[in-house]
Amino acid sequence: MSVLVFIDHSEGHVKKASLEALSYGAALAGQLGTTAEGIILGTVTEDLAALGKYGVKKIHQLAQESLNHLDAQVYARIIAEAAVATGANVLIFSNNLSGKAVAPRVAVRLKAGLVSGAVALPNISNGFVVKKNVFSGKAFANISLNSPIKIVSLNPNAFAPKAGEGQAAVAALSIQAGTAKVKVVSATQATGQVPLTEAEIVVSGGRGLKGPENWGMIEELAKLLGAATACSRPVADAHWRPHNEHVGQTGIAIAPNLYIAIGISGAIQHLAGVNRSKVIAVINKDPEAPFFKAADYGIVGDAFEVVPKLIQAVKKLKGIA
Amino acid sequence: MLTLNSFGIMKILVCISKTPDTTAKIAFTQNNTKFATDGVQWIINPYDEWYALVRAIELKEKDPSTVIHLITVGAADAEPIIRKALALGGDEAIRVNADSHDSFYIASQIAAIAKDGNYDLIFTGKETIDYNGSSIGGMVAELLDLPYISLATKFDLGGTTATVVREIEGGEETDSVSLPVVVSCQKGVAEQRIPNMKGIMSARTKPLKVVEPAAVEPLTNVVSFELPPAKAGVKLVPADNPEELIRLLHEEAKAF
Ligand SMILES: Cc1cc2nc3c(=O)[nH]c(=O)nc-3n(C[C@H](O)[C@H](O)[C@H](O)COP(=O)(O)OP(=O)(O)OC[C@H]3O[C@@H](n4cnc5c(N)ncnc54)[C@H](O)[C@@H]3O)c2cc1C
């Protein structure tokens, strides 16, 4: 019996979402009275043993460069084999793009119940019940996993990583990697930007900003706050901003610590993607904008006057200029 | 295992789910164990409709010999939705006559149909907007031992090879894969369409086959639902003093 946590990485680094998954796995192992271990496929530049500080005792690695591109089929087979070999009865993934590609396949291989989008530790007082996000952030469901092996895919930003002390033992997996049926032709990483789903702060703009030429102040505010940028659907549809910034019911769902919405009306479909944000601040010139009902803080005002002043205020706070 | 169908005709299976409208009021009954369906409008899950189905239709427009089957796992009340999908396009539909259980149950039903259907392509939407599972495509692929490309933003076919752009953590990847393959579709794959009168009329006579479900045990079940706690209300800051908002976010909300 143990908890096995899938460690996702790109460009040589372990993803922040995986640190959350490691901490979650360790906390769950504590509840269950067992130990948590990690599994990583491919190679990273950082010291894996140091991940022990998130509470995992051992990390299983299959250190082959060919695995640095995640292939769902190849990954699923290795992870399922490793789960059986290590006697894992709970597997933890981050419900990020990698987790969404791999976890369902692993679930089938292990005949394991899967909860994707978990937002809290399981309740094990009576079975194994996990709270997950449903109806696009408008509700939660408590899901009971009834299979001997269980898989929990944790929503990014739902569980804060907890670093303590400790080193993990790193052990090499002896499993054949196998060859992928999918050939990767090319891959591009948006470097230097904070990935939207991992961002702790998101600055988002809507149609109220009038046109793509006005996004300079959004980007500047985001940069000062170490935030990612996002937008409403019509903004992406009009190609003012790239599609991968579109948040909402039909875009990306996010749950940052702070969501700053500028010139966005707050339509129900938009809110569905951002309503799990811990704090929402809204800047809109219309006092009747529905977004104010979902907000914690707000300014009724013209974005073109307010945002430059916000930028100055952040600069002052951070001691810049 | 699926093999490429030998007739030289492209066969596509599109998975269609029925979901509450995006503006539906989310509430629960029976001691918070059931979704309150009173007054709820039902729609085709937007990802299934706008991206998966429309892309399949586009492929058929390029190569009219292409055959499109739609599949839904659901009770009889899913039929208006599947007819709506047929009005957009597609040749025939299959309804697996079962109340929907968990993702594994649904994926197993789809795989059971697909196994004998000689499909070259199986399309799903990125996720359903009610359960937000994002797992049917991957499960179907594993059940059929097929490659799975998740969260595609572009899909092109050249003969029996698909070129797919998909979203990966922090970027995108272009993949090349031989058919058959399972692909989950999101924004970028196609543009939303409105059904026309001709489509609506012809949908009425397109075959809709009802099949009984395979015996499958779900692995999970819903114990209860909850609504998020209500917000305390917005604290407004005067527009002539935006510094105060930064102060509040910093000192009170401790957001940075
Ligand atoms: C099935 C379906 C799915 C959808 N999915 C999504 C989704 O995923 N994400 C999404 O965002 N939308 C989605 N929508 C669209 C959604 O209903 C809204 O139309 C959209 O969110 C509106 O975008 P907006 O707020 O940017 O624009 P608008 O509604 O046009 O609002 C602009 C706002 O800017 C304010 N404003 C104007 N000028 C200024 C100024 N100078 N300073 C400050 N404020 C100003 C206005 O008061 C207004 O509130 C969906 C719709 C449907 C039907």
XYZ file of C-alpha atoms and ligand atoms in Angstrom:
630
model
C 0.000 0.000 0.000
C 1.351 3.385 -0.969
C 0.486 6.606 -2.740
C 2.198 7.187 -6.076
C 2.422 10.757 -7.389
C 3.031 11.483 -11.067
C 5.654 14.224 -11.484
C 5.179 16.314 -14.611
C 8.013 18.342 -16.074
C 8.931 20.423 -19.075
C 12.101 22.177 -20.214
C 14.052 20.370 -17.514
C 11.903 21.570 -14.637
C 9.311 19.975 -12.443
C 5.964 21.752 -12.842
C 4.588 23.739 -9.933
C 1.362 21.760 -10.295
C 3.351 18.625 -9.512
C 4.712 20.134 -6.302
C 1.092 20.598 -5.290
C 0.379 16.976 -6.252
C 3.396 15.779 -4.229
C 2.259 17.691 -1.134
C -1.281 16.401 -1.612
C -0.024 12.832 -2.017
C 2.109 13.129 1.105
C -0.803 14.547 3.127
C -3.057 11.747 1.891
C -0.429 9.112 2.723
C -0.399 10.588 6.233
C -4.178 10.150 6.470
C -3.939 6.573 5.231
C -0.962 5.684 7.406
C 1.234 4.823 4.452
C 4.020 6.476 2.464
C 4.024 8.611 -0.665
C 6.361 8.049 -3.589
C 6.852 9.880 -6.854
C 7.282 8.759 -10.452
C 8.973 10.796 -13.150
C 9.502 9.812 -16.775
C 12.305 11.531 -18.648
C 15.082 13.785 -17.417
C 15.230 17.066 -15.533
C 18.106 19.337 -14.613
C 17.094 19.834 -11.008
C 17.872 17.607 -8.052
C 15.060 15.077 -7.681
C 16.147 14.002 -4.199
C 15.315 17.515 -3.002
C 11.648 16.868 -3.798
C 11.719 14.867 -0.573
C 10.943 18.122 1.174
C 7.376 17.830 -0.111
C 6.995 14.627 1.873
C 7.767 11.868 -0.642
C 10.157 9.163 0.507
C 11.172 7.767 -2.834
C 11.133 8.835 -6.464
C 11.053 6.319 -9.277
C 12.601 7.590 -12.460
C 12.832 6.245 -15.974
C 15.567 8.580 -17.165
C 15.254 8.385 -20.935
C 15.395 11.478 -23.070
C 12.801 10.027 -25.446
C 10.324 10.393 -22.580
C 10.780 14.149 -22.349
C 7.909 14.450 -24.817
C 4.851 13.140 -23.042
C 3.106 10.420 -25.079
C -0.098 9.441 -23.327
C -0.050 5.812 -24.442
C 3.603 5.214 -23.582
C 3.330 7.055 -20.281
C 0.172 5.265 -19.214
C 1.691 1.839 -19.737
C 4.823 2.676 -17.745
C 2.928 4.354 -14.906
C 0.450 1.489 -14.625
C 3.283 -1.060 -14.543
C 5.136 0.982 -11.956
C 1.987 1.298 -9.845
C 1.616 -2.464 -9.775
C 5.338 -3.019 -9.118
C 5.409 -0.550 -6.208
C 2.118 -1.754 -4.749
C 0.485 1.666 -5.071
C -3.223 1.744 -4.332
C -3.726 5.474 -4.816
C -2.270 7.480 -7.702
C -2.170 11.256 -7.783
C -1.928 13.397 -10.913
C -2.220 17.110 -11.396
C -5.332 17.805 -13.470
C -3.227 19.922 -15.820
C -2.915 19.246 -19.547
C -0.500 16.375 -18.954
C -2.697 14.778 -16.324
C -5.727 15.040 -18.596
C -3.813 13.193 -21.317
C -2.480 10.376 -19.151
C -4.677 9.750 -16.079
C -7.746 8.390 -17.965
C -5.587 5.829 -19.754
C -3.926 4.736 -16.518
C -7.361 4.455 -14.920
C -8.492 2.003 -17.603
C -5.294 -0.059 -17.370
C -5.638 -0.394 -13.597
C -9.453 -0.594 -13.563
C -9.195 2.302 -11.166
C -11.895 4.840 -10.391
C -10.787 8.319 -11.427
C -11.758 11.677 -10.002
C -10.483 14.488 -12.170
C -10.501 18.021 -10.847
C -10.250 17.252 -7.122
C -10.203 20.351 -4.924
C -9.557 18.861 -1.476
C -8.098 15.850 0.305
C -10.311 12.750 0.265
C -12.669 12.097 3.122
C -11.746 8.605 4.297
C -14.022 8.420 7.329
C -16.479 6.299 5.364
C -14.961 4.955 2.173
C -12.933 7.231 -0.070
C -14.829 10.338 -1.127
C -13.254 13.162 -3.103
C -14.668 16.641 -3.639
C -14.411 17.779 -7.223
C -15.346 20.760 -9.244
C -18.449 20.271 -11.479
C -20.761 22.444 -13.600
C -17.769 24.551 -14.634
C -16.982 25.909 -11.200
C -20.619 26.504 -10.258
C -20.797 23.528 -7.883
C -18.904 20.674 -6.289
C -19.622 16.958 -6.280
C -18.465 14.473 -3.679
C -17.425 11.359 -5.554
C -16.956 7.964 -3.994
C -14.231 5.793 -5.515
C -15.188 2.165 -5.186
C -12.323 0.317 -6.881
C -9.294 -1.235 -5.105
C -6.954 1.198 -6.894
C -7.972 4.864 -6.926
C -6.789 7.800 -8.995
C -7.160 11.424 -7.979
C -6.334 14.195 -10.420
C -5.862 17.399 -8.451
C -6.921 20.765 -9.868
C -4.001 23.206 -10.185
C -3.947 25.864 -7.432
C -6.343 23.877 -5.238
C -3.762 22.620 -2.749
C -0.800 24.734 -1.653
C 2.574 22.975 -1.864
C 4.093 22.518 1.589
C 7.857 22.331 1.726
C 9.464 20.929 4.870
C 12.634 18.939 5.384
C 13.749 15.706 3.840
C 15.414 14.001 0.921
C 13.882 11.373 -1.307
C 15.719 8.305 -2.485
C 15.860 8.254 -6.272
C 15.529 4.809 -7.829
C 15.763 3.844 -11.490
C 12.721 2.104 -12.923
C 13.480 -0.972 -14.958
C 10.574 -0.854 -17.378
C 10.891 -0.835 -21.166
C 9.928 2.628 -22.396
C 8.368 1.384 -25.638
C 7.854 3.450 -28.757
C 5.213 6.081 -29.327
C 2.684 5.763 -32.146
C 2.352 9.537 -32.191
C 5.312 11.358 -33.756
C 6.080 14.799 -32.375
C 6.848 17.032 -35.354
C 7.544 20.174 -33.361
C 6.850 21.709 -29.989
C 6.887 25.304 -28.898
C 6.955 26.579 -25.359
C 5.868 30.105 -24.581
C 8.958 31.019 -22.597
C 9.235 33.845 -20.120
C 5.495 33.856 -19.533
C 3.644 32.590 -16.516
C 1.427 29.670 -17.655
C -2.197 30.640 -17.136
C -3.299 27.599 -15.153
C -0.331 27.885 -12.786
C -0.467 31.640 -12.288
C -1.215 32.941 -8.801
C -2.368 36.259 -10.195
C -4.191 36.759 -13.497
C -4.913 40.103 -15.148
C -7.698 39.753 -17.679
C -9.172 42.100 -20.257
C -12.507 42.180 -22.054
C -14.212 43.942 -24.896
C -14.267 47.120 -22.796
C -10.621 47.622 -23.772
C -11.774 48.473 -27.314
C -8.923 46.877 -29.272
C -5.691 44.873 -29.191
C -3.627 48.073 -29.290
C -4.763 48.826 -25.742
C -3.317 45.699 -24.165
C -0.006 47.369 -23.323
C -1.296 48.480 -19.916
C -2.743 45.015 -19.205
C 0.611 43.419 -19.957
C 2.477 45.999 -17.926
C 0.267 45.522 -14.887
C 0.568 41.743 -15.259
C 4.329 41.895 -15.525
C 4.635 44.050 -12.409
C 2.504 41.601 -10.448
C 4.192 38.480 -11.861
C 0.795 37.635 -13.298
C -0.419 35.820 -16.385
C -2.744 37.560 -18.851
C -6.165 36.278 -19.865
C -9.172 37.547 -21.805
C -12.876 37.040 -22.403
C -14.178 34.952 -25.280
C -15.146 37.751 -27.722
C -11.636 39.168 -27.321
C -10.091 35.863 -28.409
C -12.730 35.380 -31.125
C -11.819 38.774 -32.571
C -8.145 37.728 -32.481
C -7.227 40.642 -30.248
C -5.538 38.055 -28.045
C -4.418 34.441 -28.606
C -6.944 31.651 -28.053
C -4.985 30.160 -25.175
C -5.828 33.249 -23.104
C -9.585 32.692 -23.402
C -10.991 31.862 -19.972
C -14.527 30.791 -19.155
C -16.930 27.965 -19.603
C -15.689 27.227 -23.112
C -12.122 28.323 -22.508
C -9.689 27.581 -19.735
C -10.902 27.298 -16.151
C -8.563 28.906 -13.668
C -8.357 29.323 -9.899
C -5.690 31.904 -9.101
C -5.296 33.683 -5.772
C -6.243 36.932 -7.473
C -8.192 37.574 -10.678
C -8.305 41.152 -11.908
C -11.028 41.640 -14.539
C -10.804 44.811 -16.597
C -13.576 45.816 -18.997
C -15.304 42.434 -18.707
C -19.059 42.369 -18.095
C -19.057 39.122 -16.081
C -21.402 36.984 -18.186
C -22.317 33.672 -16.582
C -20.175 31.783 -19.103
C -17.179 33.938 -18.272
C -17.685 33.527 -14.526
C -17.805 29.752 -14.937
C -14.105 29.752 -15.743
C -12.929 32.162 -13.054
C -15.317 31.831 -10.114
C -12.930 29.596 -8.203
C -10.430 32.468 -7.928
C -9.795 33.224 -4.265
C -10.069 36.986 -4.686
C -11.721 38.790 -7.600
C -11.192 42.476 -8.346
C -13.287 44.111 -11.056
C -12.743 47.350 -12.940
C -15.729 48.308 -15.063
C -17.286 51.644 -15.955
C -20.810 50.255 -15.638
C -21.946 50.002 -11.987
C -24.600 47.495 -13.132
C -22.049 45.093 -14.655
C -22.905 41.597 -13.348
C -19.252 40.986 -12.490
C -19.544 43.211 -9.400
C -21.896 40.619 -7.868
C -19.162 37.992 -8.089
C -16.355 40.318 -7.018
C -14.611 40.931 -3.697
C -13.241 44.332 -4.678
C -14.222 46.728 -7.394
C -13.758 50.099 -8.975
C -16.546 51.645 -10.996
C -14.486 53.613 -13.482
C -12.930 53.939 -16.895
C -10.164 51.380 -17.389
C -8.128 53.851 -19.413
C -7.929 56.152 -16.402
C -7.844 53.569 -13.621
C -5.323 51.035 -14.911
C -2.413 53.480 -15.416
C -2.942 54.609 -11.806
C -2.961 50.994 -10.629
C 0.343 50.502 -12.430
C 1.809 53.531 -10.624
C 0.531 52.249 -7.292
C 2.080 48.813 -7.785
C 5.359 50.399 -8.836
C 5.338 52.497 -5.698
C 4.555 49.474 -3.558
C 7.358 47.471 -5.132
C 9.759 50.386 -4.896
C 10.160 50.732 -8.662
C 10.439 54.302 -10.041
C -8.161 -3.742 -31.646
C -9.229 -1.389 -34.380
C -7.568 -1.547 -37.724
C -7.936 0.914 -40.510
C -11.092 0.063 -42.363
C -10.210 -1.468 -45.670
C -12.818 0.132 -47.896
C -10.940 3.361 -48.443
C -13.865 5.233 -46.945
C -13.138 7.439 -43.980
C -15.374 6.573 -41.033
C -15.659 9.021 -38.176
C -17.356 8.506 -34.835
C -18.274 11.691 -32.963
C -19.156 11.441 -29.273
C -22.064 13.686 -28.295
C -23.110 14.533 -24.770
C -26.242 16.272 -23.529
C -25.517 19.040 -21.032
C -27.486 21.806 -19.323
C -27.411 25.134 -21.141
C -24.530 27.394 -20.111
C -26.968 29.785 -18.411
C -28.871 27.061 -16.531
C -29.435 27.597 -12.846
C -27.382 25.069 -10.943
C -29.359 23.669 -8.021
C -29.837 20.272 -6.414
C -32.718 18.230 -5.014
C -33.280 15.037 -3.018
C -31.000 16.075 -0.222
C -28.397 17.428 -2.646
C -27.975 14.147 -4.458
C -29.607 15.044 -7.787
C -29.255 17.932 -10.210
C -32.503 19.918 -10.301
C -33.624 19.613 -13.916
C -36.816 21.668 -13.592
C -36.856 24.397 -16.222
C -33.392 23.464 -17.473
C -32.743 23.794 -21.198
C -30.514 21.094 -22.620
C -27.916 21.585 -25.286
C -25.265 19.597 -27.099
C -22.112 19.901 -25.035
C -20.462 22.936 -26.712
C -17.083 21.264 -27.264
C -18.754 18.256 -28.911
C -20.852 20.470 -31.145
C -18.654 23.413 -32.079
C -15.389 21.575 -32.521
C -15.652 17.772 -32.744
C -18.811 17.574 -34.849
C -18.101 20.586 -37.052
C -14.585 19.350 -37.842
C -16.010 15.960 -38.838
C -18.522 17.730 -41.090
C -15.736 19.772 -42.680
C -13.800 16.594 -43.427
C -16.895 15.156 -45.075
C -17.318 18.319 -47.132
C -13.794 17.822 -48.449
C -14.329 14.120 -49.081
C -18.054 13.390 -49.476
C -17.509 9.633 -49.256
C -16.714 10.137 -45.573
C -19.218 8.543 -43.201
C -20.020 10.237 -39.892
C -21.681 8.396 -37.028
C -22.725 10.127 -33.843
C -22.910 8.320 -30.542
C -24.453 9.280 -27.262
C -24.848 7.310 -24.062
C -28.118 8.355 -22.517
C -31.785 7.720 -21.914
C -34.539 8.529 -24.434
C -34.537 12.171 -23.323
C -31.180 12.543 -25.112
C -32.858 12.066 -28.481
C -33.731 15.730 -29.155
C -30.061 16.531 -28.608
C -28.815 13.854 -30.966
C -31.358 14.994 -33.597
C -30.040 18.525 -33.175
C -26.566 17.212 -33.812
C -27.783 15.342 -36.892
C -29.263 18.616 -38.133
C -25.766 20.053 -38.244
C -24.454 17.013 -40.082
C -23.588 13.356 -39.761
C -25.146 10.340 -41.441
C -26.603 8.379 -38.596
C -26.648 8.212 -34.840
C -26.381 5.560 -32.191
C -27.872 5.942 -28.742
C -26.712 3.547 -26.085
C -29.792 3.281 -23.948
C -28.399 3.835 -20.469
C -28.504 6.430 -17.749
C -25.094 7.917 -17.664
C -22.889 6.691 -14.864
C -19.209 7.529 -14.492
C -16.667 8.260 -17.223
C -15.432 4.668 -17.218
C -18.945 3.369 -17.800
C -19.593 5.793 -20.658
C -16.199 5.215 -22.260
C -16.748 1.453 -22.064
C -20.077 1.799 -23.899
C -18.508 3.923 -26.623
C -15.575 1.529 -26.966
C -17.951 -1.440 -27.231
C -19.661 0.190 -30.219
C -16.436 1.470 -31.766
C -14.749 -1.938 -31.564
C -16.925 -3.331 -34.332
C -17.446 -0.095 -36.229
C -14.153 0.158 -38.134
C -13.796 3.840 -37.351
C -10.698 5.650 -38.534
C -11.284 8.602 -36.295
C -13.019 9.046 -32.980
C -13.663 12.635 -31.941
C -14.733 13.832 -28.523
C -15.039 17.332 -27.093
C -12.425 18.569 -24.647
C -14.720 17.917 -21.678
C -18.392 18.149 -20.782
C -19.436 21.418 -19.209
C -21.349 19.628 -16.442
C -19.020 16.907 -15.172
C -15.772 18.544 -16.379
C -14.073 15.168 -16.480
C -11.979 15.452 -19.646
C -11.454 11.721 -19.509
C -13.749 9.969 -22.002
C -11.353 10.310 -24.967
C -8.369 8.912 -23.113
C -10.384 6.047 -21.689
C -11.883 5.108 -25.057
C -8.403 5.163 -26.590
C -6.994 2.920 -23.888
C -9.903 0.507 -24.118
C -9.260 0.205 -27.866
C -5.464 0.359 -27.577
C -5.356 3.410 -29.842
C -3.249 6.554 -29.695
C -4.993 9.524 -28.113
C -4.315 13.149 -28.857
C -5.778 15.336 -26.149
C -6.935 18.930 -26.433
C -6.400 19.416 -30.147
C -6.506 22.970 -31.485
C -6.008 21.984 -35.148
C -6.712 18.811 -37.055
C -5.770 17.977 -40.634
C -5.834 14.799 -42.662
C -3.526 13.730 -45.456
C -4.542 10.258 -46.607
C -4.407 8.060 -43.535
C -2.108 10.343 -41.581
C -3.420 13.023 -39.270
C -1.488 16.140 -38.368
C -2.728 17.532 -35.106
C -1.744 20.549 -33.073
C -2.483 20.086 -29.403
C -2.136 22.177 -26.312
C 0.556 21.015 -23.914
C 1.650 22.518 -20.597
C 2.902 26.011 -21.400
C 2.837 25.668 -25.179
C 1.754 23.597 -28.122
C 2.926 20.542 -29.993
C 2.420 19.411 -33.575
C 1.930 15.672 -33.869
C 1.733 13.283 -36.761
C -0.117 10.009 -36.320
C -1.431 7.185 -38.481
C -5.128 6.429 -38.246
C -7.006 5.143 -36.364
C -6.753 7.659 -33.546
C -8.883 9.228 -30.820
C -8.779 13.037 -30.603
C -10.362 15.414 -28.094
C -11.242 18.734 -29.677
C -11.251 22.269 -28.357
C -11.275 25.797 -29.681
C -9.331 26.250 -32.909
C -10.243 22.882 -34.452
C -13.323 24.356 -36.150
C -15.739 27.280 -35.992
C -19.202 27.024 -34.499
C -22.036 26.609 -37.066
C -25.778 27.173 -37.010
C -27.927 24.358 -38.471
C -29.890 25.354 -41.590
C -33.455 24.428 -42.569
C -32.317 21.691 -44.939
C -30.248 20.115 -42.167
C -33.107 20.278 -39.689
C -35.512 18.656 -42.163
C -33.124 15.883 -43.172
C -32.214 15.128 -39.533
C -35.745 13.861 -38.957
C -35.255 10.933 -41.291
C -31.647 10.058 -40.543
C -31.279 6.664 -38.843
C -31.073 6.720 -35.060
C -30.184 3.300 -33.765
C -30.884 2.468 -30.128
C -28.693 -0.237 -28.620
C -28.720 -1.735 -25.153
C -25.665 -1.097 -22.978
C -22.845 -3.559 -22.399
C -22.623 -4.891 -18.861
C -20.112 -2.610 -17.149
C -19.684 -1.767 -13.475
C -19.040 1.935 -12.839
C -16.014 2.539 -10.625
C -17.227 5.732 -8.981
C -20.509 7.303 -7.911
C -21.731 10.719 -6.842
C -22.473 10.861 -3.127
C -23.698 14.447 -3.004
C -23.427 17.903 -4.534
C -22.701 21.247 -2.889
C -22.842 24.848 -3.976
C -19.905 27.131 -3.256
C -20.351 29.510 -0.299
C -21.837 32.853 -1.306
C -19.527 35.836 -1.664
C -19.650 38.411 1.125
C -20.296 41.249 -1.320
C -18.090 43.620 -3.219
C -16.044 46.318 -1.522
C -16.021 49.323 -3.852
C -13.071 51.685 -4.044
C -13.585 55.192 -5.476
C -12.326 55.593 -9.043
C -10.186 58.585 -8.155
C -8.206 56.549 -5.624
C -7.057 53.299 -7.326
C -4.037 53.172 -4.961
C -6.502 52.111 -2.292
C -7.397 48.992 -4.318
C -3.741 47.998 -4.496
C -3.393 48.597 -0.757
C -6.455 46.453 0.016
C -5.342 43.640 -2.283
C -1.910 43.725 -0.705
C -2.683 44.261 2.967
C -6.226 42.978 3.458
C -6.639 40.235 0.869
C -2.913 39.423 0.968
C -3.183 38.532 -2.707
C 0.448 39.544 -3.343
C -22.412 28.838 -24.993
C -21.619 30.053 -24.656
C -20.347 29.896 -24.138
C -19.583 31.013 -23.808
N -18.332 30.845 -23.260
C -17.631 31.926 -22.852
C -16.355 31.789 -22.224
O -15.830 30.687 -22.070
N -15.708 32.907 -21.820
C -16.229 34.157 -21.993
O -15.574 35.135 -21.586
N -17.415 34.316 -22.595
C -18.123 33.230 -23.036
N -19.321 33.423 -23.659
C -19.729 34.795 -24.002
C -20.353 35.537 -22.848
O -21.735 35.269 -22.817
C -20.153 37.047 -23.006
O -20.689 37.434 -24.240
C -18.693 37.495 -22.960
O -18.057 36.974 -21.812
C -18.626 38.997 -22.940
O -17.284 39.409 -23.027
P -16.835 40.825 -22.437
O -17.241 40.917 -21.037
O -15.399 40.993 -22.769
O -17.634 41.841 -23.376
P -18.949 42.692 -23.088
O -20.055 41.859 -22.594
O -19.140 43.507 -24.300
O -18.546 43.608 -21.890
C -17.625 44.642 -21.950
C -17.615 45.298 -20.587
O -16.639 46.324 -20.579
C -17.155 47.447 -19.904
N -16.443 48.624 -20.439
C -16.574 49.211 -21.638
N -15.713 50.218 -21.761
C -15.023 50.302 -20.601
C -14.014 51.152 -20.116
N -13.494 52.145 -20.841
N -13.532 50.937 -18.861
C -14.041 49.933 -18.098
N -15.002 49.096 -18.515
C -15.487 49.283 -19.757
C -18.627 47.449 -20.193
O -19.331 48.135 -19.165
C -18.950 45.958 -20.215
O -19.343 45.498 -18.935
C -20.094 32.314 -24.018
C -21.383 32.460 -24.556
C -22.137 31.356 -24.869
C -23.511 31.560 -25.429
